[in-house]
mmCIF file of C-alpha atoms and ligand atoms in Angstrom:
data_model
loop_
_atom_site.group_PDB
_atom_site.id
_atom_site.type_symbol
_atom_site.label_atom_id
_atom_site.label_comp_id
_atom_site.label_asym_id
_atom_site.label_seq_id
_atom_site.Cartn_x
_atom_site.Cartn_y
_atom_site.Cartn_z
ATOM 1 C CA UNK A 258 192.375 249.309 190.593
ATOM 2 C CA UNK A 259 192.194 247.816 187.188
ATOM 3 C CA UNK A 260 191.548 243.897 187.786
ATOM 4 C CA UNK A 261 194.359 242.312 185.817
ATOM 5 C CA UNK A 262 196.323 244.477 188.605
ATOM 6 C CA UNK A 263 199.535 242.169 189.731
ATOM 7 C CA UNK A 264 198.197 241.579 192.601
ATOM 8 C CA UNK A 265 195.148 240.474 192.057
ATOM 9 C CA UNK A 266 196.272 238.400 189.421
ATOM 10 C CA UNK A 267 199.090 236.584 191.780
ATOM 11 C CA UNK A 268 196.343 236.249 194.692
ATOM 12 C CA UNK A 269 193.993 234.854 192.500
ATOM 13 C CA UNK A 270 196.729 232.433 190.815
ATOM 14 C CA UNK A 271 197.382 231.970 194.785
ATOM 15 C CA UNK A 272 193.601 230.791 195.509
ATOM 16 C CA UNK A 273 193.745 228.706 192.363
ATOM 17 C CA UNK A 274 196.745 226.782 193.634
ATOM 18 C CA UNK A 275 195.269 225.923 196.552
ATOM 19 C CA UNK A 276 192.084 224.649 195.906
ATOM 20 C CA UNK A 277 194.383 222.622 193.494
ATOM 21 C CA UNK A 278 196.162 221.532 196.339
ATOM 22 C CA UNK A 279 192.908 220.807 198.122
ATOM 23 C CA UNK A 280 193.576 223.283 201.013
ATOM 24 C CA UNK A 281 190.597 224.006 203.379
ATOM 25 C CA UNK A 282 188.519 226.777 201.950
ATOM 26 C CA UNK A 283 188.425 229.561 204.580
ATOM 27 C CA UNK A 284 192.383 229.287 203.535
ATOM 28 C CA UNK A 285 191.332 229.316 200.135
ATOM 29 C CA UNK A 286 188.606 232.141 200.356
ATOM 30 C CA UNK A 287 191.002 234.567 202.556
ATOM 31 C CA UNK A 288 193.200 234.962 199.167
ATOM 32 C CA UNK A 289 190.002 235.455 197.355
ATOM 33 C CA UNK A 290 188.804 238.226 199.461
ATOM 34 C CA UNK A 291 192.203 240.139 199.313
ATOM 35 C CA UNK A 292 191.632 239.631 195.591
ATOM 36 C CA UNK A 293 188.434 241.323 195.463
ATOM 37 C CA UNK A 294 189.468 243.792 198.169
ATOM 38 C CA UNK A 295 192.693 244.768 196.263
ATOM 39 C CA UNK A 296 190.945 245.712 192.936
ATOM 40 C CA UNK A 297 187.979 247.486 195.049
ATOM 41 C CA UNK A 298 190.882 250.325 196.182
ATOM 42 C CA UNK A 299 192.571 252.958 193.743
ATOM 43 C CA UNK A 300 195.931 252.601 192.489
ATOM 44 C CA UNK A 301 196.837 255.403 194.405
ATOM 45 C CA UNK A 302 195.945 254.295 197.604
ATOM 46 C CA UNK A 303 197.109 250.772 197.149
ATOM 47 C CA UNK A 304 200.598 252.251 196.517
ATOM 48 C CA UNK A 305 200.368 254.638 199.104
ATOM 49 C CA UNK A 306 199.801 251.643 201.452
ATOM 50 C CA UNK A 307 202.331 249.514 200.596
ATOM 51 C CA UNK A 308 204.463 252.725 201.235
ATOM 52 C CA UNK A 309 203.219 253.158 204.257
ATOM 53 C CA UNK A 310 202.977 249.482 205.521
ATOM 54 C CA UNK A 311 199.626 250.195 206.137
ATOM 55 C CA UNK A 312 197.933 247.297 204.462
ATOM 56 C CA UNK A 313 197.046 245.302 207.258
ATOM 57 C CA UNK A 314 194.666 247.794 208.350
ATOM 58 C CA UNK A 315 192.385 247.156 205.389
ATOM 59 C CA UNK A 316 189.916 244.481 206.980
ATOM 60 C CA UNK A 317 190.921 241.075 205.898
ATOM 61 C CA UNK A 318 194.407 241.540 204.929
ATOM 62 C CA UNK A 319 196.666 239.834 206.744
ATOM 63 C CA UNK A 320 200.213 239.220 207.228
ATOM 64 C CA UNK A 321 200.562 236.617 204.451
ATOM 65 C CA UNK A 322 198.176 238.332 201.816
ATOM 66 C CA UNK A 323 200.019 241.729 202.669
ATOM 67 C CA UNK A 324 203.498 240.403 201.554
ATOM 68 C CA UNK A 325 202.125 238.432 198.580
ATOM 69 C CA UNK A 326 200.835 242.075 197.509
ATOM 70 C CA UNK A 327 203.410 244.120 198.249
ATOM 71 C CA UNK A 328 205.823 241.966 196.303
ATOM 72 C CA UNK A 329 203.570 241.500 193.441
ATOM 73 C CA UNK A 330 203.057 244.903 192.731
ATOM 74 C CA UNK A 331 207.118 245.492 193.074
ATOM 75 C CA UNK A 332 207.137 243.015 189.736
ATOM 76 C CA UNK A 333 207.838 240.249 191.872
ATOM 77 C CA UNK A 334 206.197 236.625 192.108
ATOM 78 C CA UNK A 335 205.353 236.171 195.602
ATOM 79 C CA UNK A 336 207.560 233.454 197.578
ATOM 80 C CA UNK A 337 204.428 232.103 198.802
ATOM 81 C CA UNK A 338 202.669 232.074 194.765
ATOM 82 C CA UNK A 339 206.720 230.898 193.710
ATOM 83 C CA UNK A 340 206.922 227.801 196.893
ATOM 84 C CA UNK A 341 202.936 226.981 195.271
ATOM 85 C CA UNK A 342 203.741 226.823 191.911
ATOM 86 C CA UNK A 343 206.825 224.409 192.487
ATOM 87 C CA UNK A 344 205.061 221.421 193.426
ATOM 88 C CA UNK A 345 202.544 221.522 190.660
ATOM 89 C CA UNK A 346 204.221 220.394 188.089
ATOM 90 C CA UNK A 347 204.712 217.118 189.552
ATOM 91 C CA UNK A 348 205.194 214.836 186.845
ATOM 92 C CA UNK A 349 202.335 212.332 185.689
ATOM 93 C CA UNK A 350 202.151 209.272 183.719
ATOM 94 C CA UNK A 351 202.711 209.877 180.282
ATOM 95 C CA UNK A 352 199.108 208.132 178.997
ATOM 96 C CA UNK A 353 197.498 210.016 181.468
ATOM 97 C CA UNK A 354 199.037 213.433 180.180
ATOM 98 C CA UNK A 355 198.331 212.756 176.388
ATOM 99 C CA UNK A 356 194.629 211.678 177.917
ATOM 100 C CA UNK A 357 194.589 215.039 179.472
ATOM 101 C CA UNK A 358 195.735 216.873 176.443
ATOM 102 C CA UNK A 359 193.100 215.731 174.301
ATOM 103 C CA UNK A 360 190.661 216.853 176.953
ATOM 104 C CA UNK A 361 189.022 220.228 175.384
ATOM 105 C CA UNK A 362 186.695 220.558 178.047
ATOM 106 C CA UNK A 363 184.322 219.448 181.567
ATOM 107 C CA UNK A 364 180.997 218.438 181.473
ATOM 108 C CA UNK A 365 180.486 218.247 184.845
ATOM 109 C CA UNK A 366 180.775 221.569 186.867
ATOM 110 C CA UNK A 367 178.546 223.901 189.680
ATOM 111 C CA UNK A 368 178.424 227.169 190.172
ATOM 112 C CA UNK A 369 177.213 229.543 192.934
ATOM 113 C CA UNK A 370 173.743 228.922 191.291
ATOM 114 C CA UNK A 371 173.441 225.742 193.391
ATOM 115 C CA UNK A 372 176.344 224.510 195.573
ATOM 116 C CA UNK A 373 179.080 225.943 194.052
ATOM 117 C CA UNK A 374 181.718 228.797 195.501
ATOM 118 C CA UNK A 375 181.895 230.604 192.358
ATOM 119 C CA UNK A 376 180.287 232.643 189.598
ATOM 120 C CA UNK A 377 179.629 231.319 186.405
ATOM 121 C CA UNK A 378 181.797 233.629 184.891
ATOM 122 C CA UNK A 379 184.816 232.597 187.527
ATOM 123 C CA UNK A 380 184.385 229.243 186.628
ATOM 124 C CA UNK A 381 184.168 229.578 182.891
ATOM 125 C CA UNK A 382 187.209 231.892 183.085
ATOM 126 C CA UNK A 383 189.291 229.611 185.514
ATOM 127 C CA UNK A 384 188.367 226.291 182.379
ATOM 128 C CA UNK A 385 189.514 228.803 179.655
ATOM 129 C CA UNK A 386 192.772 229.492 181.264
ATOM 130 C CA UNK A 387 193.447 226.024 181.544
ATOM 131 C CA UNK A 388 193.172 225.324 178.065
ATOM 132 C CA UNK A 389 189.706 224.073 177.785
ATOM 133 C CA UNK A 390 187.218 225.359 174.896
ATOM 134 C CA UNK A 391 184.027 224.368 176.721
ATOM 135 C CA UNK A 392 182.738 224.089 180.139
ATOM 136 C CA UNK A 393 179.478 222.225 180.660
ATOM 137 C CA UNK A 394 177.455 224.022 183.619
ATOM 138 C CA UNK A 395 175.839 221.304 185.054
ATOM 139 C CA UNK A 396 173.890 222.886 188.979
ATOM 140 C CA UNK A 397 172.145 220.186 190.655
ATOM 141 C CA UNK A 398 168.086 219.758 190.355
ATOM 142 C CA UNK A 399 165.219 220.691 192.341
ATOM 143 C CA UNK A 400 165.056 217.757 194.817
ATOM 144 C CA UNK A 401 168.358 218.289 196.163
ATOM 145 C CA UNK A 402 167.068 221.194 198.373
ATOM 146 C CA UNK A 403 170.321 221.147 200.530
ATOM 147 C CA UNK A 404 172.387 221.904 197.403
ATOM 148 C CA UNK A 405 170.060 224.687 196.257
ATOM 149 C CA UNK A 406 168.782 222.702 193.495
ATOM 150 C CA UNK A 407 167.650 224.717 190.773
ATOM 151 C CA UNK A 408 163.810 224.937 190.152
ATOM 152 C CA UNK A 409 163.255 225.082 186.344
ATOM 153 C CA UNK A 410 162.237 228.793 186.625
ATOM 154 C CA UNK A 411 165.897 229.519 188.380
ATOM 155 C CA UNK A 412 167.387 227.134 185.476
ATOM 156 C CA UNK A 413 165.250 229.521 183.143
ATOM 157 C CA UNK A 414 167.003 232.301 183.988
ATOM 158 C CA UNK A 415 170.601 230.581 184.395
ATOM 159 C CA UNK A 416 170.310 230.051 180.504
ATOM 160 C CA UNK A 417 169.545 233.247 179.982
ATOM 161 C CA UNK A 418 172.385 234.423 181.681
ATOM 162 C CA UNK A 419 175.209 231.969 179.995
ATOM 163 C CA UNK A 420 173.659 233.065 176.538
ATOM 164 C CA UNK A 421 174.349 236.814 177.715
ATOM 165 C CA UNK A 422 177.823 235.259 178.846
ATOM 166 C CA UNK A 423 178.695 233.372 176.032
ATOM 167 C CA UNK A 424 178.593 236.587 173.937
ATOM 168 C CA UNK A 425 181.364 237.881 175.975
ATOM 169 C CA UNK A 426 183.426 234.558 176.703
ATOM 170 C CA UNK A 427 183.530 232.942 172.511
ATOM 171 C CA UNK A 428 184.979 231.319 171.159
ATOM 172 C CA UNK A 429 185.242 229.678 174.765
ATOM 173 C CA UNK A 430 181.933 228.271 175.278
ATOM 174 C CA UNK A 431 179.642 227.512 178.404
ATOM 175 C CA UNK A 432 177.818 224.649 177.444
ATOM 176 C CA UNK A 433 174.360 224.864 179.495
ATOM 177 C CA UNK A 434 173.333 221.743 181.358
ATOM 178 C CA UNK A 435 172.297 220.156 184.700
ATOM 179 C CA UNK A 436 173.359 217.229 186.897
ATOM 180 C CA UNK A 437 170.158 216.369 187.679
ATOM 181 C CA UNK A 438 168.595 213.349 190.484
ATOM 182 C CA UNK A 439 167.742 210.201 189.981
ATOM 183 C CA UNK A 440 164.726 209.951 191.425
ATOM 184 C CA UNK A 441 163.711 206.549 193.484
ATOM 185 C CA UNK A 442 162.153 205.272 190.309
ATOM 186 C CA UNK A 443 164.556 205.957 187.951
ATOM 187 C CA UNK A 444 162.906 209.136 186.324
ATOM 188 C CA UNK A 445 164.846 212.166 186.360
ATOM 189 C CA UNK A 446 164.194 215.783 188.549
ATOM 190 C CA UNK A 447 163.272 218.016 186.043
ATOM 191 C CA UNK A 448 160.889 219.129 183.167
ATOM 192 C CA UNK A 449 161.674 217.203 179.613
ATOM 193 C CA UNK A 450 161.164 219.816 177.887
ATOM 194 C CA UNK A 451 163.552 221.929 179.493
ATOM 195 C CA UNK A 452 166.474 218.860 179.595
ATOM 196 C CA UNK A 453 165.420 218.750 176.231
ATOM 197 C CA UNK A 454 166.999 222.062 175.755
ATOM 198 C CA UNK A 455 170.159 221.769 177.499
ATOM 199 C CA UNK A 456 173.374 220.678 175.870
ATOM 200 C CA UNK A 457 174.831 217.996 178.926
ATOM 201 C CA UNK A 458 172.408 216.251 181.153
ATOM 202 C CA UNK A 459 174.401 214.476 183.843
ATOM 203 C CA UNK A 460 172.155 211.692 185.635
ATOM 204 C CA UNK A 461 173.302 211.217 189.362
ATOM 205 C CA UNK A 462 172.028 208.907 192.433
ATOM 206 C CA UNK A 463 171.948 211.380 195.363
ATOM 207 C CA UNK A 464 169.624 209.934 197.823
ATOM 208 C CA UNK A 465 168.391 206.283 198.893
ATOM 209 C CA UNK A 466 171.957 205.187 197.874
ATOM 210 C CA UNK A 467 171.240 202.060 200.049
ATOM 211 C CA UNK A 468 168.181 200.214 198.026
ATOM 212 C CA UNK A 469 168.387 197.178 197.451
ATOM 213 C CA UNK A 470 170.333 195.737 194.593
ATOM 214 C CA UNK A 471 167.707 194.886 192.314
ATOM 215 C CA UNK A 472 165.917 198.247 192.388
ATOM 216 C CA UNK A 473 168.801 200.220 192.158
ATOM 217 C CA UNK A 474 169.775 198.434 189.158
ATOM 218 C CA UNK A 475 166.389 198.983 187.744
ATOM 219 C CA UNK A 476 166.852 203.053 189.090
ATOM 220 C CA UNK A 477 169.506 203.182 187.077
ATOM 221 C CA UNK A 478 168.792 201.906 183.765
ATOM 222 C CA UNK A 479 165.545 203.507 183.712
ATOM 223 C CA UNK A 480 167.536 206.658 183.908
ATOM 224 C CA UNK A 481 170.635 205.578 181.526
ATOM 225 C CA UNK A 482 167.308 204.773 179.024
ATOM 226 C CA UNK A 483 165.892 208.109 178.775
ATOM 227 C CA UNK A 484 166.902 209.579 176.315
ATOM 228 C CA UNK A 485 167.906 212.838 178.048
ATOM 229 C CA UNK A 486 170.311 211.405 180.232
ATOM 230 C CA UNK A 487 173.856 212.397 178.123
ATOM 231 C CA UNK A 488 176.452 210.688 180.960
ATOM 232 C CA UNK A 489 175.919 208.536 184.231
ATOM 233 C CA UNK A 490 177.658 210.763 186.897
ATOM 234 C CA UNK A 491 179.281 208.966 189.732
ATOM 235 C CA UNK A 492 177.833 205.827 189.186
ATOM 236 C CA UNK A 493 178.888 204.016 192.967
ATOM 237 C CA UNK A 494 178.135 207.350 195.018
ATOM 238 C CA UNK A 495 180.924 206.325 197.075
ATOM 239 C CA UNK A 496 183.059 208.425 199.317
ATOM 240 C CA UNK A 497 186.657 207.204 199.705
ATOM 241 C CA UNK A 498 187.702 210.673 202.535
ATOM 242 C CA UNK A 499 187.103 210.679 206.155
ATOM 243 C CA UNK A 500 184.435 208.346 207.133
ATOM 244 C CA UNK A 501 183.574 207.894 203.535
ATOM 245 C CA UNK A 502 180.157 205.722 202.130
ATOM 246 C CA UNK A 503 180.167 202.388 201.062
ATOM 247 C CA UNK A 504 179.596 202.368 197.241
ATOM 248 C CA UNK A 505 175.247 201.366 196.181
ATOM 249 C CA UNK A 506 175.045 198.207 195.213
ATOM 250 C CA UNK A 507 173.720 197.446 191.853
ATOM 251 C CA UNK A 508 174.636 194.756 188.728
ATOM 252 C CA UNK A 509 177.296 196.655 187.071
ATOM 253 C CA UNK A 510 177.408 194.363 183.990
ATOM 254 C CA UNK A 511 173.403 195.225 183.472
ATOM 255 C CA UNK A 512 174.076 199.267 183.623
ATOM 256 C CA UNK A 513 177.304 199.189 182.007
ATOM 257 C CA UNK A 514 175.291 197.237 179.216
ATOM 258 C CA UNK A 515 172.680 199.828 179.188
ATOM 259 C CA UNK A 516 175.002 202.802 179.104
ATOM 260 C CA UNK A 517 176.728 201.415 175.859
ATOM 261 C CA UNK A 518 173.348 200.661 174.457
ATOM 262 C CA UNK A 519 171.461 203.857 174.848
ATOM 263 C CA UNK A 520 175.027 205.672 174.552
ATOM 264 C CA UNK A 521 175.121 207.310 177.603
ATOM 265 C CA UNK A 522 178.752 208.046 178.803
ATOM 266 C CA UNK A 523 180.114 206.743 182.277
ATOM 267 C CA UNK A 524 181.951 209.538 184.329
ATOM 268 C CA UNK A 525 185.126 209.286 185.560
ATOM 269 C CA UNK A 526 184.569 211.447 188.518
ATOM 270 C CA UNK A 527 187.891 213.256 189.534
ATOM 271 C CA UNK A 528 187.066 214.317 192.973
ATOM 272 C CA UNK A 529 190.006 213.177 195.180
ATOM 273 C CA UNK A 530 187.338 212.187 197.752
ATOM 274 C CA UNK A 531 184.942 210.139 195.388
ATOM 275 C CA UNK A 532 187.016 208.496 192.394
ATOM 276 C CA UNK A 533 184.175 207.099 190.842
ATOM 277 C CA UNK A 534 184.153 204.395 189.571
ATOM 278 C CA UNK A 535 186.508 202.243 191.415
ATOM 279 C CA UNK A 536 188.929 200.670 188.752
ATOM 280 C CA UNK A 537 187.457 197.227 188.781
ATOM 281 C CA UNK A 538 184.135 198.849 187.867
ATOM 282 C CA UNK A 539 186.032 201.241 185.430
ATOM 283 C CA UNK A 540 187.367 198.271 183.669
ATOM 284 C CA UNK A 541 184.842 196.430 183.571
ATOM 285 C CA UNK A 542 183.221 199.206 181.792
ATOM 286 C CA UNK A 543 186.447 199.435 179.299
ATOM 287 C CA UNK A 544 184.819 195.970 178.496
ATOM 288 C CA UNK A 545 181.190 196.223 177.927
ATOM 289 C CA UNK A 546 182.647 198.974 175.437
ATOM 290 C CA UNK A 547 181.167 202.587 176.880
ATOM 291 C CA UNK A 548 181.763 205.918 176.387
ATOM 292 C CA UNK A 549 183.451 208.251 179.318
ATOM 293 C CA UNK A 550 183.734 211.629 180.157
ATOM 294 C CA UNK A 551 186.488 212.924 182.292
ATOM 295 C CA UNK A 552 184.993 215.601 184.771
ATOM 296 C CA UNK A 553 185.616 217.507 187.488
ATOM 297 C CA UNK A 554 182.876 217.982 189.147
ATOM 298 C CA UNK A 555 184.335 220.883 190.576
ATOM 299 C CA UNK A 556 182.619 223.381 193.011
ATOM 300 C CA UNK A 557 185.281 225.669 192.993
ATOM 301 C CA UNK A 558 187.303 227.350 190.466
ATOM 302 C CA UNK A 559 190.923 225.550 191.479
ATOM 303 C CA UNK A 560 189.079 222.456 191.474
ATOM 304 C CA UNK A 561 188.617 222.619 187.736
ATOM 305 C CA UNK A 562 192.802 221.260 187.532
ATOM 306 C CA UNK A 563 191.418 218.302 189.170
ATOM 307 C CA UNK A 564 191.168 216.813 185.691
ATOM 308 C CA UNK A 565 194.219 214.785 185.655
ATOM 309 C CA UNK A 566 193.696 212.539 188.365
ATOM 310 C CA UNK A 567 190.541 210.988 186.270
ATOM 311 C CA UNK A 568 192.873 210.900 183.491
ATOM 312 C CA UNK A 569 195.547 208.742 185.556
ATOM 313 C CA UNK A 570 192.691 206.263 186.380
ATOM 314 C CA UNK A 571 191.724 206.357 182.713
ATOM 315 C CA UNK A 572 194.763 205.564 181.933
ATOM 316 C CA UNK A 573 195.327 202.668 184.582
ATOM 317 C CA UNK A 574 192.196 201.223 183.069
ATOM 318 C CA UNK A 575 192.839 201.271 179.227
ATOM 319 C CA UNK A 576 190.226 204.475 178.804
ATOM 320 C CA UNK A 577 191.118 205.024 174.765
ATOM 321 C CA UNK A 578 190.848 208.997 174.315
ATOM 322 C CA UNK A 579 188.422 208.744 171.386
ATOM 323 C CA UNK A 580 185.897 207.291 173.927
ATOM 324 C CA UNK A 581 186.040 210.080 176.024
ATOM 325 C CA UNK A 582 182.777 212.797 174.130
ATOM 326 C CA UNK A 583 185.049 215.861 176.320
ATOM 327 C CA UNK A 584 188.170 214.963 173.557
ATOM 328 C CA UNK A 585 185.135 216.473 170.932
ATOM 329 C CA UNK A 586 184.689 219.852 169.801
ATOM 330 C CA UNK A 587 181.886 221.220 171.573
ATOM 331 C CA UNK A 588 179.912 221.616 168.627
ATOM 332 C CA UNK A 589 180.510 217.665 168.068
ATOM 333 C CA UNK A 590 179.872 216.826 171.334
ATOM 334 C CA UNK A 591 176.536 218.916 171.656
ATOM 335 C CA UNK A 592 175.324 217.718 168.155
ATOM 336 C CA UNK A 593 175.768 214.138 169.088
ATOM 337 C CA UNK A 594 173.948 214.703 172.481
ATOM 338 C CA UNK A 595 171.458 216.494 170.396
ATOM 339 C CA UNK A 596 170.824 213.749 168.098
ATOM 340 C CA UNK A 597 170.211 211.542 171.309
ATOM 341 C CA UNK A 598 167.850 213.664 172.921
HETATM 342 ZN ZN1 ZN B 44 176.625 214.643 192.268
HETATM 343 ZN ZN1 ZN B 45 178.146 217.404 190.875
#
């Protein structure tokens, strides 16, 4: 079965949609698996099927994945793809949107490589359809073992790979990168010389979120001061879902200071369960006159649309677009972070 097969196309459009819609993932990954299933089978056989009614029988297909097919392959969009796609395009604030236009890519993303759901390639694909020209690859570092933190041999051969990918993808470009820890001291989880040769370093705070005040403040500065670190990911490390996490505590004023000193963007996280920074931080950092970048910090391919809610709290907060490095080209935005490093 060729993969841009109408099926596959509507049950991966389906899967996208969902994520969007933050559905649980087994919901998510059921879609995905008729997806894969679907363009695994001959033409033949897949029409001989829907004949036949017979599609359920193929392991995994279900009811609801079985319709979607049949009626996809008849020409038709699926009612379920149809009922998904009509509350999308819920309308947004109009700063927000023109924020969001100017966006041309994410430089904050994970693959399968770490703690991702997807390939490289998925991902990359999924940012290209949505209009972006970039997507910054950014797996998490060693010390964050339960994320499958990438040793810098693994991160070796992931740059091999997006080089070998890039061929294929351009003008779309994977950016390479890493989000990598903060360690207790402030240095970061990985070998300079290979952050050196990444395009985005993202700097996060994963563990010992509770220190003190004054040594987180110091953790973090030492880290916005290297100059690796490209942007300050999730700066509170707060968790606003279920039983959430009370944001660190550190002096704001001090690393918003040092983040417009050493040029090191703040992210605007856009994960619906971290929206980080709260606005009073976010404006605050509006003030002390930082950069931003907008990112996803997606894990999954449908998470990538995410995108617009950091550009609503952008917008709520006076974010100007030409502070945010993702409204650059890619070769701007990696030549300025090169001229950093
Ligand atoms: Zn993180
Ligand atoms: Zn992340």
């Amino acid at each position: 079965m060729p993969p841009d097969a109408p099926a596959v196309t509507a049950l991966r459009r389906i899967a996208f949609l969902l994520e969007l819609a933050q559905e649980p993932t087994y919901r998510v990954r059921a879609f995905r698996r008729a997806a894969d299933l679907v363009s695994a089978i001959t033409a033949d056989e897949l029409d001989r099927r829907i004949r036949e009614g017979s599609l359920q029988q193929l392991p995994g297909i279900g009811a609801v994945t079985a319709l979607a097919i049949t009626e996809a392959q008849r020409g038709e969009a699926p009612i379920y793809l149809r009922r998904l796609e009509s509350t999308e395009g819920r309308a947004v604030a109009d700063d927000a949107a023109v924020l969001r236009g100017a966006l041309r890519g994410d430089c904050h993303t994970h693959s399968d490589w770490s703690d991702g759901g997807s390939s490289i390639l998925e991902m990359a694909e999924a940012a290209r359809s949505l209009g972006h020209e970039y997507v910054a690859l950014t797996d998490h570092s060693p010390r964050l073992t339960v994320a499958r933190g990438l040793s810098a041999e693994r991160l070796g051969q992931q740059l091999e790979d997006v080089e070998r990918l890039n061929a294929g993808l351009a003008p779309f470009r994977i950016l390479t990168g890493i989000e990598v820890d903060i360690n207790e001291d402030g240095s970061l989880d990985q070998e300079d010389g290979l952050l050196d040769s990444l395009d985005i370093v993202v700097a996060s705070v994963h563990s010992f979120l509770r220190m003190p005040r004054e040594q987180m403040t110091e953790r973090m500065i030492t880290a916005v001061a290297n100059p690796r670190t490209d942007v300050l990911g999730h700066c509170t490390g707060r968790i606003v879902a279920g039983r959430g996490r009370p944001e660190s505590e550190f002096d704001a004023d001090a690393v918003f200071e040092a983040c417009r000193r050493f040029d090191v963007a703040v992210e605007i996280n856009s994960r619906p369960e971290r929206l980080d920074p709260p606005k009073r931080l976010l404006r605050l950092a509006v003030e002390a006159g930082c950069r931003f970048a907008i990112d996803t910090d997606a894990h999954a391919p449908g998470q990538l649309g995410w995108q617009i809610r950091g550009c609503e709290r952008a917008a709520a907060c006076g974010v100007a677009a030409d502070s945010v490095i993702n409204t650059l080209s890619a070769t701007n935005l990696t030549t300025r972070q090169r001229s950093a490093h």
